[in-house]
CSV table of C-alpha atoms and ligand atoms in Angstrom, one decimal:
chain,number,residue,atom,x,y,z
A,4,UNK,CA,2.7,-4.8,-33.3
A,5,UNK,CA,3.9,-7.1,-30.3
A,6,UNK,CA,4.0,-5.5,-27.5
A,7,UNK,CA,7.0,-5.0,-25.5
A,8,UNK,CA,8.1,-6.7,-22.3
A,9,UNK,CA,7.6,-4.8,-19.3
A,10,UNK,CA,10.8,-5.9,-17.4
A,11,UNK,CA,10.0,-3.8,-14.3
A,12,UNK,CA,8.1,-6.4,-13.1
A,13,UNK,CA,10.1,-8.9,-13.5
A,14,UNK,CA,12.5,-11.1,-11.1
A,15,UNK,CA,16.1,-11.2,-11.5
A,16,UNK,CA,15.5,-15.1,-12.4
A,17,UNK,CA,13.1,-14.1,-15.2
A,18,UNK,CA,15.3,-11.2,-16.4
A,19,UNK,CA,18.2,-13.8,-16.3
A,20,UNK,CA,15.9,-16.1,-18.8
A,21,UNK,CA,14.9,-13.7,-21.0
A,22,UNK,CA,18.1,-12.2,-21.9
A,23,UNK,CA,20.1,-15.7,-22.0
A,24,UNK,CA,17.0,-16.6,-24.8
A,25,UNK,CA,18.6,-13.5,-26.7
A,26,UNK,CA,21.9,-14.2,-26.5
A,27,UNK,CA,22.9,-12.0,-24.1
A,28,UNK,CA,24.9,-12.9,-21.2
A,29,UNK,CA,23.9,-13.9,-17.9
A,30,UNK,CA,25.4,-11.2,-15.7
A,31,UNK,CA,24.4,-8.6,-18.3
A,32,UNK,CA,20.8,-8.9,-16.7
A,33,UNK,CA,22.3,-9.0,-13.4
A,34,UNK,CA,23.5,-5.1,-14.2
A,35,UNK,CA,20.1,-4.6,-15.7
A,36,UNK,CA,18.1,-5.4,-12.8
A,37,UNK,CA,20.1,-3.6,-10.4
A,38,UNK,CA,20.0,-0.3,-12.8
A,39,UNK,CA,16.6,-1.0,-12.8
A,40,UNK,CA,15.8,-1.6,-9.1
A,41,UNK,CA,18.8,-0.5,-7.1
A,42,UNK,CA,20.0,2.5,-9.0
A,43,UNK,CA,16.3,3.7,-10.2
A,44,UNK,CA,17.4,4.3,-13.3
A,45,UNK,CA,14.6,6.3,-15.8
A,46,UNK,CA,15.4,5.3,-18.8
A,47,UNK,CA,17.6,2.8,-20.9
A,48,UNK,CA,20.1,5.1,-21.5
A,49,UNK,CA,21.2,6.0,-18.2
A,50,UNK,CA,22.4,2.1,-18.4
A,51,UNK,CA,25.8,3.2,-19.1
A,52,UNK,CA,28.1,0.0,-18.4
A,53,UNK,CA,25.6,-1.7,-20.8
A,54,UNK,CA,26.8,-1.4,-24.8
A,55,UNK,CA,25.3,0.5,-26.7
A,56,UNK,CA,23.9,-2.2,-29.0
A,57,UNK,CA,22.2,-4.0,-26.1
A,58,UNK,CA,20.8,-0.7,-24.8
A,59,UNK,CA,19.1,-0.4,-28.3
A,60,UNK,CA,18.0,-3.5,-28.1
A,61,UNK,CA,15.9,-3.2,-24.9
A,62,UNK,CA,14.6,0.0,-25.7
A,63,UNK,CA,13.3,-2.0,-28.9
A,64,UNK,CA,12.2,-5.1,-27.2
A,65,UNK,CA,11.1,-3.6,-23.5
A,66,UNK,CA,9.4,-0.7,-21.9
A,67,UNK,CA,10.3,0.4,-18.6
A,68,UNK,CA,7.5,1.4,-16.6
A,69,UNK,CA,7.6,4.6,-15.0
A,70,UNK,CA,5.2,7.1,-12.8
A,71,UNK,CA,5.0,10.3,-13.4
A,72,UNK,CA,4.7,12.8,-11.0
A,73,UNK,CA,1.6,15.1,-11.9
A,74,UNK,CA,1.0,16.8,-8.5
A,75,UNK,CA,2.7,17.2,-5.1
A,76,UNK,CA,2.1,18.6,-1.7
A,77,UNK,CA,4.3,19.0,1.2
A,78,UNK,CA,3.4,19.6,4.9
A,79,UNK,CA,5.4,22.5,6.4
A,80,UNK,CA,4.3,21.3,9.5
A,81,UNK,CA,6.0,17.6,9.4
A,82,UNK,CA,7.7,16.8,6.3
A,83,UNK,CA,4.8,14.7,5.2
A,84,UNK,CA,4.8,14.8,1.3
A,85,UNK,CA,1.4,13.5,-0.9
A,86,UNK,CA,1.9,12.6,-4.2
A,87,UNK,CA,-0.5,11.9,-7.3
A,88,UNK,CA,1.1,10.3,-9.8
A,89,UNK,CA,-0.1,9.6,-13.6
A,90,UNK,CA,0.4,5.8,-14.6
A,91,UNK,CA,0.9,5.3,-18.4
A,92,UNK,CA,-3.0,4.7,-19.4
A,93,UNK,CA,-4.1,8.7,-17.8
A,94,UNK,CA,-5.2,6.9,-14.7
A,95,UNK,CA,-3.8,8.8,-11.3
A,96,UNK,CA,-2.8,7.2,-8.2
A,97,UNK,CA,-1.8,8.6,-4.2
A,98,UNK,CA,1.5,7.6,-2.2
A,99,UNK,CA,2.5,9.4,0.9
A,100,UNK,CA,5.3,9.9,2.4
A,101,UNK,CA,5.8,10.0,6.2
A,102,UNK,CA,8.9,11.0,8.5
A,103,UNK,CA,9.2,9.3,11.4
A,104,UNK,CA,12.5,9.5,13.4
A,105,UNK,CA,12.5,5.2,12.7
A,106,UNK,CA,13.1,6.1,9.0
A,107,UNK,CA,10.7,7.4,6.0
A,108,UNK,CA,8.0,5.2,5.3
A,109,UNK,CA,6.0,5.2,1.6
A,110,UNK,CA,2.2,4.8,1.9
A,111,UNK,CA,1.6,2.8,-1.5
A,112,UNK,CA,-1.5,2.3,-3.4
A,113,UNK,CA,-2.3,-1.1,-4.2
A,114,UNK,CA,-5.2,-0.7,-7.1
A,115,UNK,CA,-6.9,2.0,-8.9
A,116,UNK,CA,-9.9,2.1,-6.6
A,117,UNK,CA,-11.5,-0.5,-4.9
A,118,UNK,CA,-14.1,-2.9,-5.0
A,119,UNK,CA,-14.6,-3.2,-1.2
A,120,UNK,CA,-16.9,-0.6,-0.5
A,121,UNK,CA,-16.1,-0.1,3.1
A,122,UNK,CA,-18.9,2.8,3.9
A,123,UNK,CA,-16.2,5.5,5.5
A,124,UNK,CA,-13.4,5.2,2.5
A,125,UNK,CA,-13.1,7.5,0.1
A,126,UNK,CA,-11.4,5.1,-2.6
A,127,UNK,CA,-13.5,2.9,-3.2
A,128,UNK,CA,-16.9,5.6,-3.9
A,129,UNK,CA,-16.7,5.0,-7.6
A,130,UNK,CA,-15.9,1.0,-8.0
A,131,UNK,CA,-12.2,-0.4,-8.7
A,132,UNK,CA,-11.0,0.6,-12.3
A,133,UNK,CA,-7.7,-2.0,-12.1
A,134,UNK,CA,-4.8,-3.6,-10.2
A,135,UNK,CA,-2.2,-1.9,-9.9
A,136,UNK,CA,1.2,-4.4,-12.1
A,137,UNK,CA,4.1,-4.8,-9.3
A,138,UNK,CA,6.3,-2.2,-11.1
A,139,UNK,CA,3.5,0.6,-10.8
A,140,UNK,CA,3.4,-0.5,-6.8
A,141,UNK,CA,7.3,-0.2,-7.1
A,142,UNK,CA,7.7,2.9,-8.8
A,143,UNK,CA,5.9,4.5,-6.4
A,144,UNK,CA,8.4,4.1,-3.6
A,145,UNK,CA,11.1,4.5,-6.2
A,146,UNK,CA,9.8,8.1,-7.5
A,147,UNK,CA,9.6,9.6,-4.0
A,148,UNK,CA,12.9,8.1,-3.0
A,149,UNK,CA,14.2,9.7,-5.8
A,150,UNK,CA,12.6,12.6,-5.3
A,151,UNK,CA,12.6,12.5,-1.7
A,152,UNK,CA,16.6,12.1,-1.8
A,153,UNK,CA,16.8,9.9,1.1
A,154,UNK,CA,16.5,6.4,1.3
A,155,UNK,CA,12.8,4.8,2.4
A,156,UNK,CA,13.3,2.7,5.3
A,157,UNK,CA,9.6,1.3,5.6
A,158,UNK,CA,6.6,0.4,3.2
A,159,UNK,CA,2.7,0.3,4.2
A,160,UNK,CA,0.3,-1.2,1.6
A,161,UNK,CA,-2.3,1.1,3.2
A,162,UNK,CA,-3.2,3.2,0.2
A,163,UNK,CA,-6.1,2.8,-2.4
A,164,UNK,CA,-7.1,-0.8,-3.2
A,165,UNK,CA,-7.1,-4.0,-1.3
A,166,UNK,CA,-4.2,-5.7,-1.6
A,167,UNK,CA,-5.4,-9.3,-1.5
A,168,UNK,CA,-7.6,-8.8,-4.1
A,169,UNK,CA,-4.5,-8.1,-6.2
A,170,UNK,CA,-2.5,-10.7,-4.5
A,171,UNK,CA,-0.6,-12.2,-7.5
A,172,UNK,CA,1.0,-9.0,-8.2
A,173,UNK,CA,1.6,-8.1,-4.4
A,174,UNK,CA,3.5,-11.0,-3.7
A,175,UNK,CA,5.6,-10.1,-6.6
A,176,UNK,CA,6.0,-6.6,-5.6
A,177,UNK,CA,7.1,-7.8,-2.3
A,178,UNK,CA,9.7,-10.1,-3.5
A,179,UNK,CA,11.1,-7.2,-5.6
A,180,UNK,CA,11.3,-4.7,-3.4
A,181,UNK,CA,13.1,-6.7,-0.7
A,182,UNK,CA,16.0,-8.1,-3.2
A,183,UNK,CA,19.0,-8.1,-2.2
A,184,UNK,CA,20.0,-6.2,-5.7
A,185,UNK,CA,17.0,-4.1,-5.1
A,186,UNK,CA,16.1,-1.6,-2.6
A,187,UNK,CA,16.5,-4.2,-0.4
A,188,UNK,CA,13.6,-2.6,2.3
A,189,UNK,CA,13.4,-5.4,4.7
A,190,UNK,CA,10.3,-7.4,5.0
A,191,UNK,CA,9.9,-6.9,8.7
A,192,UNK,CA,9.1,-3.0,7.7
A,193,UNK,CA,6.7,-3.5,4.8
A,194,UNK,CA,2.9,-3.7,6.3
A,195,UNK,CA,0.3,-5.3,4.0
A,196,UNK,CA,-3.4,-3.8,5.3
A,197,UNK,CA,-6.4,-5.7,4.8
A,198,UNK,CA,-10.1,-5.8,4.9
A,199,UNK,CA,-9.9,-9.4,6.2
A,200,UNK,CA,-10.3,-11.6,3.0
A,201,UNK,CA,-9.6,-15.2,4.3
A,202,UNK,CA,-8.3,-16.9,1.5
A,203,UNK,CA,-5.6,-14.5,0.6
A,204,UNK,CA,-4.8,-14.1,4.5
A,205,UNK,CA,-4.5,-18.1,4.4
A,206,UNK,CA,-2.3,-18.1,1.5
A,207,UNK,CA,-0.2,-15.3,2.4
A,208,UNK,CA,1.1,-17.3,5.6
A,209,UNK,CA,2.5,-20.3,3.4
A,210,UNK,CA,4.4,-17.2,0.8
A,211,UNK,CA,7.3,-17.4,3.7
A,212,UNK,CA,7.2,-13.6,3.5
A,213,UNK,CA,7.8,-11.9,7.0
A,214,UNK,CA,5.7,-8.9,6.2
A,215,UNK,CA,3.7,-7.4,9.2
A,216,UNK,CA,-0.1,-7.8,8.6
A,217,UNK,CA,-2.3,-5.6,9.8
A,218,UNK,CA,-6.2,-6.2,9.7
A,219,UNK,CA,-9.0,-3.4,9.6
A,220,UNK,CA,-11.4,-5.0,12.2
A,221,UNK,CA,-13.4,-1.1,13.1
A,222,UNK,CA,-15.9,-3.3,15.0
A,223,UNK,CA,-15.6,-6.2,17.3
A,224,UNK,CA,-18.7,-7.8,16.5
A,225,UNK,CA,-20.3,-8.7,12.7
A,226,UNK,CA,-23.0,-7.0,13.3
A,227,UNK,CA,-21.7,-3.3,13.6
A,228,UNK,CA,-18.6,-4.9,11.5
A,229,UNK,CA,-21.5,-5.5,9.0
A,230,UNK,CA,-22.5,-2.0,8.9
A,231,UNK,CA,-19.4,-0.3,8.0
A,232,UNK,CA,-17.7,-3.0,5.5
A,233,UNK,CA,-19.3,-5.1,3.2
A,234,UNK,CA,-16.7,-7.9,3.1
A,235,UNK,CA,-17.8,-8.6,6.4
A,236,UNK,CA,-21.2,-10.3,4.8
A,237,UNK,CA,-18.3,-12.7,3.1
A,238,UNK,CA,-16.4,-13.4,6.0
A,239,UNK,CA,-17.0,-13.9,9.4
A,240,UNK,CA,-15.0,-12.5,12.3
A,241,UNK,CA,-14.0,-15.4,13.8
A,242,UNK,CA,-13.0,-17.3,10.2
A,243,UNK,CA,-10.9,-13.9,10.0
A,244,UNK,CA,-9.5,-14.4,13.3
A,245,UNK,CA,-8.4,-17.4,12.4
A,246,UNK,CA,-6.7,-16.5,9.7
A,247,UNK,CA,-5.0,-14.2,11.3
A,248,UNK,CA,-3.7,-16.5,14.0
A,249,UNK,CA,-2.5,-19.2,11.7
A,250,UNK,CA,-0.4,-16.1,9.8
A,251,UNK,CA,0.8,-15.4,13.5
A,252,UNK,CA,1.6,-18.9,13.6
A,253,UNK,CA,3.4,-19.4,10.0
A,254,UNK,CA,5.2,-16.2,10.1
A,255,UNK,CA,5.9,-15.5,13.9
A,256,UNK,CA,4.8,-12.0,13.2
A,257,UNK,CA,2.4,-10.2,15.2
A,258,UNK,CA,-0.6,-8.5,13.7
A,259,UNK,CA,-1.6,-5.1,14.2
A,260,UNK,CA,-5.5,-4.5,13.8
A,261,UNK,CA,-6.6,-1.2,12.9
A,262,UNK,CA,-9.8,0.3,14.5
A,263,UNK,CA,-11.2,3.9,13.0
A,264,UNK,CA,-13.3,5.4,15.3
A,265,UNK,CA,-16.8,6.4,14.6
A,266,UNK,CA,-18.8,8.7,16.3
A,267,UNK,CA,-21.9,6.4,17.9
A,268,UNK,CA,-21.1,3.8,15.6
A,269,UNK,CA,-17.8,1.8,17.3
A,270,UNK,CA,-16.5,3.9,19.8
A,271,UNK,CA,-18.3,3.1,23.0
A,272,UNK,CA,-17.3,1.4,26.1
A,273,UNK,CA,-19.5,-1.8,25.1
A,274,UNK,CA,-17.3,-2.0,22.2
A,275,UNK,CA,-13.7,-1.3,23.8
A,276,UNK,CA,-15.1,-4.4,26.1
A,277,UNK,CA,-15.7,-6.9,23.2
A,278,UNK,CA,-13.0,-5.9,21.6
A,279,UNK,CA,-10.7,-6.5,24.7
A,280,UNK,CA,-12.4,-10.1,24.7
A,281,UNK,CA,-11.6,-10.5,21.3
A,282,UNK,CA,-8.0,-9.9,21.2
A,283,UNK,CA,-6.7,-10.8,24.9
A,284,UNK,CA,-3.6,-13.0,24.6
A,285,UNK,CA,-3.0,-12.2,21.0
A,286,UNK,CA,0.0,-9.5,21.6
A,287,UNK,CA,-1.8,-7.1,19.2
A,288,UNK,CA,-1.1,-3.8,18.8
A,289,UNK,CA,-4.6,-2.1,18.0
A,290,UNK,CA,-4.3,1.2,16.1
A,291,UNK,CA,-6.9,3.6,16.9
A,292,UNK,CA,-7.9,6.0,13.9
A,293,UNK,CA,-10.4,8.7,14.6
A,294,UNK,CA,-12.0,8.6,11.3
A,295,UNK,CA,-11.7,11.1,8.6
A,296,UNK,CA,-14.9,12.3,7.4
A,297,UNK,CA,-15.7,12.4,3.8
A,298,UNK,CA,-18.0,14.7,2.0
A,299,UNK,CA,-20.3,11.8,0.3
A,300,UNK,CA,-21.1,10.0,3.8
A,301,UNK,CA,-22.3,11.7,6.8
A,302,UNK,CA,-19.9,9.9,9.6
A,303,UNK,CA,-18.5,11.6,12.2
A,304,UNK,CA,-15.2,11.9,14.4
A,305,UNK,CA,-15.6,10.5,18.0
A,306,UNK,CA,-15.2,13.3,20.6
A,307,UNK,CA,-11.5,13.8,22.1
A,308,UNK,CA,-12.8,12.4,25.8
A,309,UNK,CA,-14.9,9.2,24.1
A,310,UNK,CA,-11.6,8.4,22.3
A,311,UNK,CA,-9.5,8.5,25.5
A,312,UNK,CA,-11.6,6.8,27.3
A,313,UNK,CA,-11.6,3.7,24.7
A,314,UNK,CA,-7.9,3.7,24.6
A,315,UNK,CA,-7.5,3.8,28.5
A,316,UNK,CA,-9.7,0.8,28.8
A,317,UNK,CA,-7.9,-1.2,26.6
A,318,UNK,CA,-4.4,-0.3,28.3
A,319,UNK,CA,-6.1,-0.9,31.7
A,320,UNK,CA,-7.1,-4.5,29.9
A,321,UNK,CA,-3.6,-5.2,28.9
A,322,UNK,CA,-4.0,-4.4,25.3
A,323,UNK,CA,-1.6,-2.2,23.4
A,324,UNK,CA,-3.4,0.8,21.5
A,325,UNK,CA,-2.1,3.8,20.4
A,326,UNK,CA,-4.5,6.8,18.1
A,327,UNK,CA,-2.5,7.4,15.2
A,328,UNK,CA,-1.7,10.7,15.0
A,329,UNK,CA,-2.6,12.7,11.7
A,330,UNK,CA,0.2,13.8,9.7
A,331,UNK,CA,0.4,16.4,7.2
A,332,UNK,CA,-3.2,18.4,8.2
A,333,UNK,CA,-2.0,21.5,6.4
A,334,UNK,CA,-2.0,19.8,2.9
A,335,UNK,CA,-5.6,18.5,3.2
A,336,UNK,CA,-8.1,15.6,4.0
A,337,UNK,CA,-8.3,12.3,4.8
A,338,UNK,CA,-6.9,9.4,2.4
A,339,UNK,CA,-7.7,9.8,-1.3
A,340,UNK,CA,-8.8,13.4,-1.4
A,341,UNK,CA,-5.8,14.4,-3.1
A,342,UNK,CA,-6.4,11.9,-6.0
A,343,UNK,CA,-10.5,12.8,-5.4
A,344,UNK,CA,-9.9,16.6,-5.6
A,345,UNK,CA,-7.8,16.1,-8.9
A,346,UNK,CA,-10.4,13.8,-10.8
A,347,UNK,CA,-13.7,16.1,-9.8
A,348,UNK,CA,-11.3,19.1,-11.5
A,349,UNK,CA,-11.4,17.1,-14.5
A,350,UNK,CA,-14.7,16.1,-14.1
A,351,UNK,CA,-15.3,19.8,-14.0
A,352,UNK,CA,-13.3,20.5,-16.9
A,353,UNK,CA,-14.8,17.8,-19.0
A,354,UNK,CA,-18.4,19.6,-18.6
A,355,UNK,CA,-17.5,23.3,-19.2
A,356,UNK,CA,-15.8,23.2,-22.2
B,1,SAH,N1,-7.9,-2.3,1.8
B,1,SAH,C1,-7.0,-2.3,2.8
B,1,SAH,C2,-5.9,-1.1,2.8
B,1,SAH,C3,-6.4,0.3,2.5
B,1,SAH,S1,-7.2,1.3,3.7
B,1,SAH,C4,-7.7,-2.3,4.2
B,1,SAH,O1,-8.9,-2.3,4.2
B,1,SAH,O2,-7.0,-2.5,5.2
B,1,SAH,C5,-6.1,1.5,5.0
B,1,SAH,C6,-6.8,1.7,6.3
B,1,SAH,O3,-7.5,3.0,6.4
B,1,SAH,C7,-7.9,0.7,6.6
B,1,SAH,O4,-7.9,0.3,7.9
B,1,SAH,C8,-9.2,1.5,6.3
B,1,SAH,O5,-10.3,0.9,6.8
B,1,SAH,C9,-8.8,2.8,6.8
B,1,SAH,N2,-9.6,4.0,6.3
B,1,SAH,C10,-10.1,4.2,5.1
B,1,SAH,N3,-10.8,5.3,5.0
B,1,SAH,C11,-10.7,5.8,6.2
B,1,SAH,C12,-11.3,7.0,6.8
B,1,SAH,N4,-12.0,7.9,6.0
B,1,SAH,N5,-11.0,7.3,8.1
B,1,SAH,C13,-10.3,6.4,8.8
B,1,SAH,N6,-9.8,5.3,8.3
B,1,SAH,C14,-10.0,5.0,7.1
């Protein structure tokens, strides 16, 4: 059996191809893609200005990829919604959705784990299993707008994964989710986070994309950079740096550098200093993140006073930080405990019966 073309993934140019090397007329994958995309249709026949015949025929020759939602929790105290979906091979995934009074914004996973091993994340504690294709990125926005019934206003690549190590498809998933005969979410409100690979930061400025960047620094120095992220043993801070200024200088978009405070690890007044010295001029916007403890390592939230008193340095040093506050407390944990919390049941069910 061949398999069958997954045509979530694919751009209106490539949909165009394919159909016109079936005999099918160009505009007819026009309507396609925007059933697809714009209309977030679930299944073939919901394509109801398509004929019947050419329905048929999809169904035959393509799948279209969709998520399925297989647990949900909503915060009673913001709006703030976690989801876990189930991908077509059993594997389960996190989103989140926040309300902001700028819009909704979708927190989207970028791979089934991770391979960075950054020491305070909990998605990356058992390995990376895959990427993530660009219609399984997509579908995640898609579902909750569905579900959501309001439209999503801003994307953050911020979930599971690192998305330059699935760059290929990112790109793609960028492209499709700002079409014009899409969503059409702007670029300027789609963030891609990163642990600072330099190659993919390099090659992301030259994509003419005007995505925000945002870089996980947590340490201005490699030394205590060393000691909570691997990747910094591949990379050196100021190669990443770099990097990041020449995507400053391609794109004209200003970075925003994300710093989650650890207690006695990154969060003293030494470290507010160098990290003042490191980004002075730059226009960042640093995001402070007291960190979320997980169960499997022993690190610890900075105290309330030591986190005020790294933020008011860096205002008092003319750099922009905020501490981001914590949405959706009441329905649990940091990042990745939903998806966690679901695979240990399973675990758990696997060894009783
Ligand atoms: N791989 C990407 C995106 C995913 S993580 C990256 O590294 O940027 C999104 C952000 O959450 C990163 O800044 C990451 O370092 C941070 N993060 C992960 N686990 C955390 C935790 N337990 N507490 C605080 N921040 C965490």
């Amino acid at each position: 059996m061949t398999e069958k073309t997954e045509i979530k993934s694919m751009t209106l140019e490539e949909l165009e191809r394919f159909f016109e090397e079936r005999g099918e007329k160009r505009f007819r994958a026009g309507q396609t893609y925007q059933w697809i995309h714009e209309k977030l249709a679930d299944s073939f026949d919901d394509m109801t200005n398509l004929s019947r015949e050419l329905r048929q025929k999809l169904k035959e020759d393509c799948s279209l990829l969709t998520l399925y939602i297989a647990d949900k929790k909503i915060s009673k105290i913001d709006g703030t919604r976690k989801y876990l979906f189930r991908l077509p091979d059993g594997h389960v995934i996190e989103s989140v959705l926040m309300k902001y009074r700028h819009g909704n914004s979708v927190c989207i996973s970028s791979q089934v784990g991770c391979r960075m091993g950054c020491r305070f994340c909990a998605s990356t504690l058992d390995g990376l299993e895959r990427n993530l294709r660009p219609s399984e990125m997509l579908d995640q926005v898609y579902r909750i707008q569905k579900d959501l019934g309001e439209r999503i206003s801003h994307v953050v690549v911020m979930g599971a994964g690192e998305p330059l190590d699935n760059y290929d498809n990112l790109v793609r998933f960028i492209r499709l989710l700002s079409h014009e005969r899409g969503l059409s979410i702007s670029q300027r409100n789609v963030t891609v986070s990163t642990c600072g690979i330099v190659p993919g930061i390099e090659k992301l400025s030259e994509e003419g994309l005007s995505v925000t960047l945002a870089l996980s620094l947590h340490a201005p120095s490699d030394e205590v950079r060393k000691t909570l992220m691997p990747v910094a043993n591949r990379y050196a801070l100021k190669d990443v740096l770099r990097a990041c200024d020449t995507y400053f200088q391609k794109t004209g978009r200003r970075l925003t550098f994300e710093y989650s405070l650890v207690k006695g690890v990154n969060d003293n007044l030494t470290e507010a200093k160098a990290l003042t010295n490191l980004l002075k001029g730059k226009g960042a916007h640093v995001n402070l993140i007291p960190v979320n403890p997980i169960r499997e390592r022993d690190y610890v939230q900075s105290d309330d006073r030591d986190i005020r008193a790294f933020v008011r340095y860096l205002e008092e040093h003319g750099i922009n930080g905020t501490v981001r506050r914590e949405m959706g407390r009441d329905i649990g944990g940091a990042c990745g405990q939903l998806r966690k919390s679901f695979m240990e049941e399973r675990e758990g069910w696997k060894h009783t019966h």
